[in-house]
Amino acid sequence: DQQVKQNSPSLSVQEGRISILNCDYTNSMFDYFLWYKKYPAEGPTFLISISSIKDKNEDGRFTVFLNKSAKHLSLHIVPSQPGDSAVYFCAAMRNRGGKLIFGQGTELSVKP
Amino acid sequence: EAGVVQSPRYKIIEKKQPVAFWCNPISGHNTLYWYLQNLGQGPELLIRYENEEAVDDSQLPKDRFSAERLKGVDSTLKIQPAELGDSAVYLCASSFQRNTEAFFGQGTRLTVV
């Protein structure tokens, strides 16, 4: 049972344009959501998070949107840069309890 | 500030042999996690420690996997005996508290032949 799903395994975007990565979840008890970025041969790096009491959180070029009624979150990167090329994982946590449930990842490629 | 340190980075062993992974978390982080990542998948939690206590090990295959976190700092994860299906990346992570973001090490890529 995949509780967190990233249905797009890959995404290709032109440099300077917006990248939108999507994530769906099934468990309504999730109350904290995170995005991680992973380069090859490295561990995931924390990018941005959002609590279920909010619907938007912004940090520089990165914005995460949460739609609780649709059980959907998205990560927007504006403008996209070639260095953003990586695999992006969304993750969810229940009751801020420490256990992260990850999606399968989306590989973003930003073309110069 | 040093991040989460894992060793070794790569390990190749024959099936049925034992193997151990080591993790040093970020200083001051009380919560430590071991995750397993198969190719093309997201990480999956194996075990979570709060200080030296394993508070969530429901996903750890206890017939062959064991872990310890002596003194609530470093941790080791052991597999004995290893099977072909154990080939994966083993990630260690730590966080200041259980409800804050986790920081990951570079992982150990295990290949069982």
Tab-separated table of C-alpha atoms in Angstrom:
chain	number	residue	atom	x	y	z
A	1	ASP	CA	0.000	0.000	0.000
A	2	GLN	CA	1.767	3.103	-1.277
A	3	GLN	CA	0.660	5.895	1.053
A	4	VAL	CA	2.717	8.563	-0.708
A	5	LYS	CA	2.805	8.593	-4.484
A	6	GLN	CA	4.782	10.524	-7.022
A	7	ASN	CA	3.218	9.508	-10.290
A	8	SER	CA	5.724	11.186	-12.595
A	9	PRO	CA	9.040	9.319	-12.595
A	10	SER	CA	10.714	12.084	-14.595
A	11	LEU	CA	10.298	15.722	-15.617
A	12	SER	CA	12.283	17.817	-18.081
A	13	VAL	CA	12.223	21.616	-17.927
A	14	GLN	CA	14.056	24.423	-19.690
A	15	GLU	CA	16.378	26.596	-17.612
A	16	GLY	CA	14.602	29.691	-16.308
A	17	ARG	CA	11.142	28.121	-16.493
A	18	ILE	CA	9.042	26.791	-13.653
A	19	SER	CA	9.366	23.192	-12.439
A	20	ILE	CA	6.315	21.679	-10.764
A	21	LEU	CA	6.688	18.372	-8.963
A	22	ASN	CA	3.577	16.662	-7.670
A	23	CYS	CA	2.849	14.296	-4.819
A	24	ASP	CA	-0.352	12.591	-3.646
A	25	TYR	CA	-1.024	10.890	-0.345
A	26	THR	CA	-3.765	8.669	0.985
A	27	ASN	CA	-3.452	8.873	4.765
A	28	SER	CA	-5.426	11.812	6.173
A	29	MET	CA	-3.502	11.493	9.451
A	30	PHE	CA	-0.340	12.864	7.859
A	31	ASP	CA	0.322	16.287	9.333
A	32	TYR	CA	3.814	17.221	8.189
A	33	PHE	CA	5.227	17.051	4.706
A	34	LEU	CA	8.756	17.412	3.437
A	35	TRP	CA	10.639	17.545	0.158
A	36	TYR	CA	14.099	16.086	-0.220
A	37	LYS	CA	16.524	16.421	-3.107
A	38	LYS	CA	18.980	13.679	-3.996
A	39	TYR	CA	22.030	13.776	-6.236
A	40	PRO	CA	23.594	10.503	-7.471
A	41	ALA	CA	25.728	8.698	-4.895
A	42	GLU	CA	24.630	11.068	-2.136
A	43	GLY	CA	22.028	10.866	0.580
A	44	PRO	CA	18.794	12.876	0.368
A	45	THR	CA	19.103	16.541	1.367
A	46	PHE	CA	16.257	18.327	3.129
A	47	LEU	CA	14.769	21.067	0.972
A	48	ILE	CA	11.549	22.450	2.412
A	49	SER	CA	8.645	21.382	4.617
A	50	ILE	CA	5.074	22.329	5.375
A	51	SER	CA	2.756	21.690	8.271
A	52	SER	CA	-0.826	20.612	7.642
A	53	ILE	CA	-2.073	23.831	9.243
A	54	LYS	CA	-0.655	25.792	6.326
A	55	ASP	CA	-1.317	25.693	2.610
A	56	LYS	CA	1.873	27.322	1.394
A	57	ASN	CA	5.476	27.660	2.455
A	58	GLU	CA	8.115	29.546	0.529
A	59	ASP	CA	11.905	29.530	0.710
A	60	GLY	CA	13.695	31.441	-1.997
A	61	ARG	CA	13.068	29.773	-5.353
A	62	PHE	CA	11.206	26.888	-3.717
A	63	THR	CA	7.524	26.934	-2.761
A	64	VAL	CA	5.487	24.021	-1.468
A	65	PHE	CA	1.695	24.029	-1.761
A	66	LEU	CA	-0.581	21.751	0.233
A	67	ASN	CA	-4.175	20.946	-0.725
A	68	LYS	CA	-5.537	18.859	2.132
A	69	SER	CA	-8.949	18.260	0.619
A	70	ALA	CA	-7.298	16.750	-2.453
A	71	LYS	CA	-4.507	15.111	-0.417
A	72	HIS	CA	-2.049	16.675	-2.806
A	73	LEU	CA	1.116	18.678	-2.486
A	74	SER	CA	3.386	20.225	-5.040
A	75	LEU	CA	6.838	21.744	-5.152
A	76	HIS	CA	7.413	24.743	-7.410
A	77	ILE	CA	10.908	25.790	-8.417
A	78	VAL	CA	11.143	29.212	-10.036
A	79	PRO	CA	13.310	29.884	-11.928
A	80	SER	CA	14.727	26.417	-12.572
A	81	GLN	CA	18.495	26.084	-12.839
A	82	PRO	CA	20.652	23.250	-14.220
A	83	GLY	CA	21.957	22.620	-10.690
A	84	ASP	CA	18.412	21.710	-9.679
A	85	SER	CA	18.699	18.520	-11.753
A	86	ALA	CA	18.272	15.710	-9.220
A	87	VAL	CA	15.737	13.228	-7.897
A	88	TYR	CA	13.092	14.846	-5.691
A	89	PHE	CA	11.294	12.868	-2.996
A	90	CYS	CA	8.245	13.968	-1.121
A	91	ALA	CA	7.736	12.517	2.329
A	92	ALA	CA	5.007	12.590	4.936
A	93	MET	CA	4.896	12.182	8.680
A	94	ARG	CA	1.993	11.270	10.960
A	95	ASN	CA	1.469	13.059	14.261
A	96	ARG	CA	4.949	14.539	13.872
A	97	GLY	CA	6.039	11.108	14.992
A	98	GLY	CA	9.381	10.853	13.267
A	99	LYS	CA	8.664	8.109	10.744
A	100	LEU	CA	8.904	9.493	7.232
A	101	ILE	CA	6.936	7.791	4.463
A	102	PHE	CA	8.568	8.545	1.128
A	103	GLY	CA	7.243	8.634	-2.406
A	104	GLN	CA	9.087	6.914	-5.232
A	105	GLY	CA	10.806	10.078	-6.418
A	106	THR	CA	10.708	12.246	-9.541
A	107	GLU	CA	13.856	12.820	-11.546
A	108	LEU	CA	14.058	16.463	-12.621
A	109	SER	CA	16.252	17.450	-15.535
A	110	VAL	CA	16.778	21.163	-16.169
A	111	LYS	CA	18.135	21.811	-19.655
A	112	PRO	CA	20.401	24.825	-20.283
B	1	GLU	CA	29.314	21.431	11.206
B	2	ALA	CA	29.881	17.789	10.287
B	3	GLY	CA	26.958	15.961	8.788
B	4	VAL	CA	25.873	12.379	9.281
B	5	VAL	CA	28.839	10.104	8.607
B	6	GLN	CA	28.417	6.562	7.353
B	7	SER	CA	30.933	3.861	6.583
B	8	PRO	CA	31.741	2.038	4.472
B	9	ARG	CA	30.465	3.800	1.346
B	10	TYR	CA	30.426	0.589	-0.660
B	11	LYS	CA	30.456	-3.065	0.317
B	12	ILE	CA	30.438	-6.209	-1.804
B	13	ILE	CA	29.946	-9.529	-0.039
B	14	GLU	CA	28.975	-13.061	-0.922
B	15	LYS	CA	25.557	-14.316	0.141
B	16	LYS	CA	25.363	-15.887	3.572
B	17	GLN	CA	28.205	-13.693	4.830
B	18	PRO	CA	27.694	-11.140	7.626
B	19	VAL	CA	28.001	-7.395	7.073
B	20	ALA	CA	27.896	-4.345	9.326
B	21	PHE	CA	27.318	-0.653	8.687
B	22	TRP	CA	28.310	2.176	10.961
B	23	CYS	CA	26.725	5.608	11.467
B	24	ASN	CA	27.794	8.692	13.390
B	25	PRO	CA	24.920	11.190	13.627
B	26	ILE	CA	25.097	14.964	13.835
B	27	SER	CA	26.261	16.065	17.264
B	28	GLY	CA	23.327	16.751	19.565
B	29	HIS	CA	20.790	14.834	17.495
B	30	ASN	CA	18.856	12.507	19.747
B	31	THR	CA	16.899	10.700	17.060
B	32	LEU	CA	18.633	8.295	14.686
B	33	TYR	CA	17.128	6.391	11.778
B	34	TRP	CA	18.193	3.581	9.495
B	35	TYR	CA	16.482	3.552	6.112
B	36	LEU	CA	16.683	1.104	3.223
B	37	GLN	CA	16.500	2.362	-0.347
B	38	ASN	CA	15.971	-0.013	-3.237
B	39	LEU	CA	16.684	1.087	-6.789
B	40	GLY	CA	13.997	3.387	-8.136
B	41	GLN	CA	12.205	3.622	-4.801
B	42	GLY	CA	12.066	6.036	-1.929
B	43	PRO	CA	13.750	5.236	1.386
B	44	GLU	CA	11.866	2.957	3.789
B	45	LEU	CA	12.346	3.080	7.538
B	46	LEU	CA	14.005	0.070	9.166
B	47	ILE	CA	14.447	1.340	12.705
B	48	ARG	CA	14.267	4.573	14.690
B	49	TYR	CA	16.104	5.359	17.925
B	50	GLU	CA	15.337	7.971	20.540
B	51	ASN	CA	18.678	8.209	22.317
B	52	GLU	CA	19.640	4.560	22.918
B	53	GLU	CA	16.099	3.194	22.814
B	54	ALA	CA	14.699	1.601	19.655
B	55	VAL	CA	11.199	3.096	19.534
B	56	ASP	CA	10.133	1.836	16.109
B	57	ASP	CA	11.612	-1.366	14.695
B	58	SER	CA	8.449	-2.790	13.173
B	59	GLN	CA	9.988	-2.830	9.684
B	60	LEU	CA	13.253	-4.466	10.683
B	61	PRO	CA	13.515	-8.139	9.554
B	62	LYS	CA	14.620	-9.395	12.930
B	63	ASP	CA	15.549	-12.874	11.774
B	64	ARG	CA	18.648	-11.522	10.035
B	65	PHE	CA	18.917	-7.818	10.842
B	66	SER	CA	20.020	-6.289	14.116
B	67	ALA	CA	20.926	-2.788	15.208
B	68	GLU	CA	22.308	-1.088	18.251
B	69	ARG	CA	22.949	2.425	19.437
B	70	LEU	CA	25.171	2.207	22.459
B	71	LYS	CA	25.433	5.356	24.578
B	72	GLY	CA	22.874	7.032	22.362
B	73	VAL	CA	25.372	8.293	19.786
B	74	ASP	CA	26.886	6.013	17.116
B	75	SER	CA	24.892	3.172	15.677
B	76	THR	CA	25.595	-0.055	13.827
B	77	LEU	CA	23.295	-2.062	11.589
B	78	LYS	CA	24.145	-5.708	10.984
B	79	ILE	CA	22.896	-8.320	8.556
B	80	GLN	CA	23.641	-11.975	9.199
B	81	PRO	CA	23.431	-13.863	6.932
B	82	ALA	CA	23.077	-11.584	3.910
B	83	GLU	CA	20.825	-12.597	1.039
B	84	LEU	CA	20.855	-11.510	-2.600
B	85	GLY	CA	17.726	-9.434	-2.016
B	86	ASP	CA	19.519	-7.323	0.588
B	87	SER	CA	21.423	-5.504	-2.154
B	88	ALA	CA	20.393	-1.867	-1.707
B	89	VAL	CA	21.527	1.441	-0.265
B	90	TYR	CA	21.387	1.679	3.525
B	91	LEU	CA	20.885	5.239	4.734
B	92	CYS	CA	21.395	6.604	8.203
B	93	ALA	CA	19.736	9.852	9.258
B	94	SER	CA	19.472	11.907	12.402
B	95	SER	CA	17.283	14.699	13.714
B	96	PHE	CA	17.326	16.945	16.762
B	97	GLN	CA	13.935	15.655	17.802
B	98	ARG	CA	11.541	13.127	16.304
B	99	ASN	CA	9.274	15.818	14.882
B	100	THR	CA	11.916	17.795	13.002
B	101	GLU	CA	13.479	17.244	9.620
B	102	ALA	CA	15.966	14.427	9.315
B	103	PHE	CA	19.438	14.842	7.834
B	104	PHE	CA	20.832	11.935	5.863
B	105	GLY	CA	24.281	10.491	5.437
B	106	GLN	CA	25.661	9.490	2.042
B	107	GLY	CA	24.593	5.898	2.492
B	108	THR	CA	26.260	2.518	2.148
B	109	ARG	CA	25.679	0.720	-1.124
B	110	LEU	CA	25.570	-3.020	-0.430
B	111	THR	CA	25.946	-5.571	-3.196
B	112	VAL	CA	25.393	-9.220	-2.324
B	113	VAL	CA	26.709	-11.661	-4.929
